[in-house]
Amino acid sequence: MISFRQFRRFFVMASLTLLITSTVTITFAPSQSWAATTFTKFTSQPQIAMNRVDAIGKDIEGKTQELKGNITGDPQDQFMGKAKQVQSDAINVGEDIKDNMKLKGRSKAISKNIEGKAQELKGNLTGDRKDQIVGKAKQTESEGRNVVENLKDKVQNIFN
């Protein structure tokens, strides 16, 4: 038979997990989540962010056009070729920034997990139930953040 204490513990943990997962989801959704971007936004606007393959293609196109301009002596082709190469470099810099931002979410999850373990350990050592519960809640939040980051990676892989 399930005791009242076990039922209460389960209810508290389930509530905290739901609360933390909802908070993490809502925190990321408004501006940076793919869920915030509607399907019509994808279809009606040109995609601004290009991936690395597009940048490589733009670089090759620029070098080819610059070479054509050098061979024919056309300054407009030379200029446009160099401009496309610069655009390719800018796209690569943007992709590098995106890659570095991915780590930001993961590092928050790791630091929250460490913080939670430390607080839980402190609660265990001092016998303070509040520290134990808050520590476990932080660890659960960390797991939620990792789930969100994994989901973001999977979605990004679908679109790339």
Coordinates of N, CA, C and O in Angstrom, one line a residue, residues 20-121:
I20 N 9.4 23.1 -13.7 CA 10.7 23.4 -14.3 C 10.7 23.2 -15.8 O 11.2 24.0 -16.5
T21 N 10.2 22.1 -16.3 CA 10.1 21.9 -17.7 C 9.3 22.9 -18.4 O 9.8 23.4 -19.5
S22 N 8.2 23.3 -17.9 CA 7.4 24.4 -18.5 C 8.1 25.7 -18.5 O 8.1 26.4 -19.5
T23 N 8.8 26.0 -17.4 CA 9.6 27.2 -17.3 C 10.7 27.3 -18.3 O 10.9 28.3 -19.0
V24 N 11.4 26.2 -18.5 CA 12.5 26.1 -19.4 C 12.0 26.3 -20.9 O 12.5 27.0 -21.7
T25 N 10.9 25.6 -21.1 CA 10.3 25.6 -22.5 C 9.8 27.0 -22.8 O 10.0 27.6 -23.9
I26 N 9.1 27.7 -21.9 CA 8.6 29.0 -22.1 C 9.7 30.0 -22.2 O 9.7 30.9 -23.0
T27 N 10.8 29.8 -21.5 CA 11.9 30.7 -21.5 C 12.6 30.7 -22.9 O 12.9 31.8 -23.4
F28 N 12.7 29.5 -23.5 CA 13.4 29.5 -24.8 C 12.4 29.8 -26.0 O 12.8 30.2 -27.0
A29 N 11.1 29.5 -25.8 CA 10.2 29.6 -26.9 C 10.0 31.0 -27.5 O 9.9 31.1 -28.7
P30 N 9.9 32.1 -26.8 CA 9.5 33.3 -27.4 C 10.4 33.8 -28.6 O 9.8 34.2 -29.6
S31 N 11.7 33.7 -28.5 CA 12.4 34.3 -29.5 C 13.4 33.3 -30.3 O 13.7 33.6 -31.4
Q32 N 13.8 32.3 -29.6 CA 14.9 31.5 -30.2 C 14.5 30.1 -30.6 O 15.2 29.4 -31.1
S33 N 13.3 29.7 -30.3 CA 12.8 28.4 -30.6 C 12.3 28.2 -32.0 O 11.6 29.2 -32.5
W34 N 12.4 27.1 -32.6 CA 11.8 26.9 -33.9 C 10.3 26.8 -33.7 O 9.6 27.1 -34.7
A35 N 9.8 26.5 -32.5 CA 8.4 26.5 -32.3 C 7.8 27.9 -32.4 O 6.6 28.0 -32.8
A36 N 8.6 28.9 -32.1 CA 8.1 30.3 -32.2 C 7.9 30.7 -33.6 O 7.3 31.7 -33.9
T37 N 8.6 30.1 -34.5 CA 8.6 30.5 -35.9 C 7.5 29.7 -36.6 O 7.6 28.5 -36.6
T38 N 6.6 30.3 -37.2 CA 5.5 29.6 -37.8 C 5.9 29.1 -39.2 O 6.9 29.6 -39.8
F39 N 5.1 28.2 -39.7 CA 5.3 27.7 -41.0 C 5.3 28.7 -42.1 O 6.0 28.7 -43.0
T40 N 4.4 29.7 -41.9 CA 4.2 30.7 -42.9 C 5.5 31.6 -43.0 O 5.8 32.1 -44.0
K41 N 6.1 31.7 -41.8 CA 7.4 32.5 -41.8 C 8.4 31.8 -42.6 O 9.2 32.5 -43.3
F42 N 8.5 30.5 -42.6 CA 9.4 29.7 -43.4 C 9.2 29.9 -44.9 O 10.1 30.0 -45.7
T43 N 7.9 29.8 -45.2 CA 7.6 29.8 -46.6 C 7.5 31.2 -47.2 O 7.7 31.4 -48.4
S44 N 7.1 32.2 -46.4 CA 6.9 33.6 -47.0 C 8.1 34.4 -47.1 O 8.2 35.4 -47.9
Q45 N 9.1 34.2 -46.2 CA 10.3 35.0 -46.2 C 11.5 34.2 -46.7 O 11.6 33.0 -46.4
P46 N 12.5 34.8 -47.3 CA 13.7 34.1 -47.7 C 14.4 33.8 -46.4 O 14.4 34.5 -45.5
Q47 N 15.1 32.6 -46.4 CA 15.8 32.2 -45.2 C 17.1 33.1 -45.1 O 17.9 33.1 -46.0
I48 N 17.2 33.8 -44.0 CA 18.3 34.7 -43.9 C 19.6 34.0 -43.5 O 20.6 34.3 -44.1
A49 N 19.5 33.1 -42.6 CA 20.7 32.4 -42.1 C 21.0 31.3 -43.1 O 20.2 30.4 -43.3
M50 N 22.2 31.3 -43.7 CA 22.6 30.2 -44.6 C 23.5 29.3 -43.8 O 24.3 29.7 -43.0
N51 N 23.6 28.1 -44.2 CA 24.5 27.2 -43.5 C 25.9 27.2 -44.2 O 26.1 27.8 -45.2
R52 N 26.7 26.4 -43.7 CA 28.1 26.4 -44.2 C 28.2 25.9 -45.6 O 29.1 26.4 -46.3
V53 N 27.4 25.0 -46.0 CA 27.4 24.5 -47.4 C 27.1 25.6 -48.4 O 27.8 25.8 -49.4
D54 N 26.1 26.4 -48.0 CA 25.8 27.6 -48.8 C 26.9 28.6 -48.9 O 27.2 29.2 -49.9
A55 N 27.6 28.7 -47.7 CA 28.8 29.7 -47.7 C 29.9 29.2 -48.6 O 30.5 30.0 -49.3
I56 N 30.1 27.9 -48.6 CA 31.2 27.3 -49.5 C 30.8 27.5 -50.9 O 31.6 27.9 -51.7
G57 N 29.5 27.3 -51.2 CA 29.1 27.5 -52.6 C 29.2 29.0 -53.0 O 29.6 29.3 -54.1
K58 N 28.9 29.9 -52.1 CA 29.0 31.3 -52.4 C 30.5 31.7 -52.6 O 30.8 32.5 -53.5
D59 N 31.4 31.1 -51.8 CA 32.8 31.4 -52.0 C 33.3 30.9 -53.3 O 34.1 31.6 -54.0
I60 N 32.9 29.7 -53.7 CA 33.4 29.1 -55.0 C 32.8 30.0 -56.1 O 33.6 30.3 -57.1
E61 N 31.6 30.4 -56.0 CA 31.0 31.2 -57.0 C 31.7 32.6 -57.1 O 32.0 33.1 -58.2
G62 N 32.1 33.1 -56.0 CA 32.8 34.4 -56.0 C 34.2 34.3 -56.6 O 34.6 35.1 -57.4
K63 N 34.9 33.2 -56.3 CA 36.2 33.0 -56.9 C 36.1 32.8 -58.4 O 37.0 33.3 -59.1
T64 N 35.1 32.1 -58.8 CA 34.9 31.8 -60.2 C 34.6 33.1 -61.0 O 35.2 33.4 -62.0
Q65 N 33.8 34.0 -60.4 CA 33.4 35.2 -61.0 C 34.6 36.2 -61.0 O 34.8 36.9 -62.0
E66 N 35.4 36.2 -59.9 CA 36.6 37.0 -59.9 C 37.6 36.6 -60.9 O 38.2 37.4 -61.6
L67 N 37.8 35.3 -61.1 CA 38.7 34.7 -62.1 C 38.2 35.1 -63.5 O 39.0 35.5 -64.3
K68 N 36.9 35.0 -63.7 CA 36.3 35.4 -65.0 C 36.6 36.9 -65.3 O 37.0 37.3 -66.4
G69 N 36.5 37.7 -64.3 CA 36.7 39.1 -64.4 C 38.2 39.4 -64.7 O 38.5 40.3 -65.4
N70 N 39.1 38.6 -64.0 CA 40.5 38.8 -64.3 C 40.9 38.4 -65.7 O 41.7 39.0 -66.3
I71 N 40.3 37.3 -66.2 CA 40.6 36.8 -67.5 C 40.0 37.8 -68.6 O 40.7 38.2 -69.6
T72 N 38.8 38.3 -68.4 CA 38.2 39.1 -69.4 C 38.5 40.6 -69.2 O 38.3 41.4 -70.1
G73 N 39.1 40.9 -68.0 CA 39.4 42.3 -67.7 C 38.2 43.2 -67.3 O 38.2 44.4 -67.3
D74 N 37.1 42.5 -67.0 CA 35.9 43.2 -66.6 C 35.9 43.5 -65.1 O 35.9 42.6 -64.2
P75 N 36.0 44.8 -64.7 CA 36.1 45.2 -63.3 C 34.9 44.9 -62.5 O 34.9 44.6 -61.3
Q76 N 33.7 44.9 -63.2 CA 32.5 44.6 -62.5 C 32.4 43.1 -62.0 O 32.1 42.8 -60.9
D77 N 32.9 42.2 -62.8 CA 32.9 40.8 -62.4 C 34.0 40.6 -61.3 O 33.7 39.8 -60.4
Q78 N 35.1 41.3 -61.4 CA 36.1 41.2 -60.3 C 35.5 41.6 -59.0 O 35.7 41.0 -58.0
F79 N 34.8 42.8 -59.0 CA 34.3 43.4 -57.8 C 33.2 42.4 -57.3 O 33.1 42.2 -56.0
M80 N 32.3 42.0 -58.1 CA 31.2 41.1 -57.7 C 31.7 39.8 -57.1 O 31.2 39.2 -56.1
G81 N 32.8 39.3 -57.7 CA 33.4 38.0 -57.2 C 34.0 38.2 -55.8 O 33.8 37.4 -54.9
K82 N 34.7 39.4 -55.6 CA 35.2 39.6 -54.3 C 34.1 39.9 -53.3 O 34.2 39.4 -52.1
A83 N 33.0 40.5 -53.7 CA 31.9 40.8 -52.8 C 31.3 39.4 -52.4 O 30.9 39.3 -51.2
K84 N 31.1 38.5 -53.3 CA 30.6 37.2 -52.9 C 31.5 36.4 -51.9 O 31.0 35.7 -51.0
Q85 N 32.8 36.6 -52.1 CA 33.7 35.9 -51.2 C 33.6 36.6 -49.8 O 33.6 35.8 -48.8
V86 N 33.4 37.9 -49.7 CA 33.3 38.5 -48.4 C 31.9 38.1 -47.8 O 31.9 37.8 -46.6
Q87 N 30.9 38.0 -48.6 CA 29.6 37.5 -48.1 C 29.8 36.1 -47.5 O 29.2 35.7 -46.5
S88 N 30.5 35.2 -48.2 CA 30.8 33.9 -47.7 C 31.5 33.9 -46.4 O 31.1 33.1 -45.5
D89 N 32.5 34.8 -46.2 CA 33.2 34.9 -45.0 C 32.2 35.3 -43.8 O 32.3 34.8 -42.7
A90 N 31.3 36.3 -44.2 CA 30.4 36.7 -43.2 C 29.4 35.6 -42.7 O 29.1 35.5 -41.6
I91 N 29.0 34.8 -43.7 CA 28.1 33.7 -43.3 C 28.8 32.7 -42.4 O 28.3 32.2 -41.4
N92 N 30.1 32.4 -42.7 CA 30.9 31.5 -41.9 C 31.0 32.1 -40.5 O 30.9 31.3 -39.5
V93 N 31.2 33.4 -40.3 CA 31.3 34.0 -39.0 C 30.0 33.9 -38.3 O 30.0 33.5 -37.1
G94 N 28.9 34.1 -39.0 CA 27.6 33.9 -38.4 C 27.4 32.5 -37.9 O 26.8 32.2 -36.8
E95 N 27.8 31.5 -38.7 CA 27.6 30.1 -38.3 C 28.5 29.8 -37.1 O 28.1 29.0 -36.2
D96 N 29.7 30.4 -37.0 CA 30.6 30.2 -35.9 C 29.9 30.7 -34.6 O 30.0 30.1 -33.5
I97 N 29.3 31.9 -34.7 CA 28.6 32.5 -33.6 C 27.4 31.5 -33.1 O 27.3 31.3 -31.9
K98 N 26.7 31.0 -34.1 CA 25.6 30.1 -33.7 C 26.2 28.8 -33.0 O 25.6 28.4 -32.1
D99 N 27.3 28.3 -33.5 CA 27.8 27.1 -32.9 C 28.3 27.4 -31.4 O 28.1 26.6 -30.6
N100 N 28.8 28.6 -31.2 CA 29.2 29.0 -29.9 C 28.0 29.2 -28.9 O 28.1 28.9 -27.7
M101 N 26.9 29.7 -29.5 CA 25.7 29.9 -28.7 C 25.1 28.5 -28.3 O 24.5 28.5 -27.2
K102 N 25.3 27.5 -29.0 CA 24.8 26.2 -28.7 C 25.4 25.7 -27.3 O 24.8 25.2 -26.5
L103 N 26.7 26.0 -27.2 CA 27.4 25.6 -26.0 C 26.9 26.4 -24.8 O 26.9 25.9 -23.7
K104 N 26.3 27.6 -25.0 CA 25.8 28.4 -23.9 C 24.7 27.6 -23.1 O 24.7 27.6 -21.9
G105 N 23.8 27.1 -23.9 CA 22.7 26.4 -23.2 C 23.1 25.1 -22.5 O 22.7 24.8 -21.4
R106 N 24.1 24.4 -23.1 CA 24.6 23.2 -22.5 C 25.4 23.6 -21.2 O 25.3 22.9 -20.2
S107 N 26.1 24.7 -21.2 CA 26.9 25.0 -20.1 C 26.0 25.5 -18.9 O 26.3 25.2 -17.7
K108 N 24.9 26.1 -19.2 CA 23.9 26.4 -18.2 C 23.4 25.2 -17.5 O 23.2 25.1 -16.3
A109 N 23.1 24.2 -18.3 CA 22.5 22.9 -17.8 C 23.6 22.2 -16.9 O 23.2 21.7 -15.8
I110 N 24.8 22.2 -17.3 CA 25.9 21.6 -16.5 C 26.0 22.3 -15.2 O 26.1 21.7 -14.1
S111 N 26.1 23.7 -15.3 CA 26.3 24.4 -14.0 C 25.1 24.3 -13.1 O 25.3 24.2 -11.9
K112 N 23.9 24.2 -13.6 CA 22.7 24.0 -12.8 C 22.7 22.6 -12.1 O 22.4 22.5 -11.0
N113 N 23.2 21.6 -12.8 CA 23.3 20.3 -12.3 C 24.3 20.3 -11.1 O 24.0 19.7 -10.1
I114 N 25.5 20.9 -11.4 CA 26.5 20.9 -10.3 C 26.0 21.7 -9.1 O 26.1 21.2 -7.9
E115 N 25.3 22.8 -9.3 CA 24.8 23.6 -8.2 C 23.7 22.8 -7.5 O 23.7 22.8 -6.2
G116 N 22.9 22.1 -8.2 CA 21.9 21.2 -7.5 C 22.5 20.1 -6.7 O 22.0 19.8 -5.6
K117 N 23.5 19.5 -7.2 CA 24.1 18.4 -6.5 C 24.8 18.9 -5.2 O 24.7 18.3 -4.1
A118 N 25.4 20.1 -5.3 CA 26.1 20.7 -4.2 C 25.0 21.1 -3.1 O 25.2 20.8 -1.9
Q119 N 23.9 21.6 -3.5 CA 22.9 22.0 -2.6 C 22.2 20.8 -1.9 O 21.9 20.8 -0.8
E120 N 22.0 19.8 -2.7 CA 21.5 18.5 -2.2 C 22.4 17.9 -1.1 O 22.0 17.5 -0.1
L121 N 23.7 17.9 -1.5 CA 24.7 17.4 -0.5 C 24.7 18.2 0.7 O 24.8 17.6 1.8

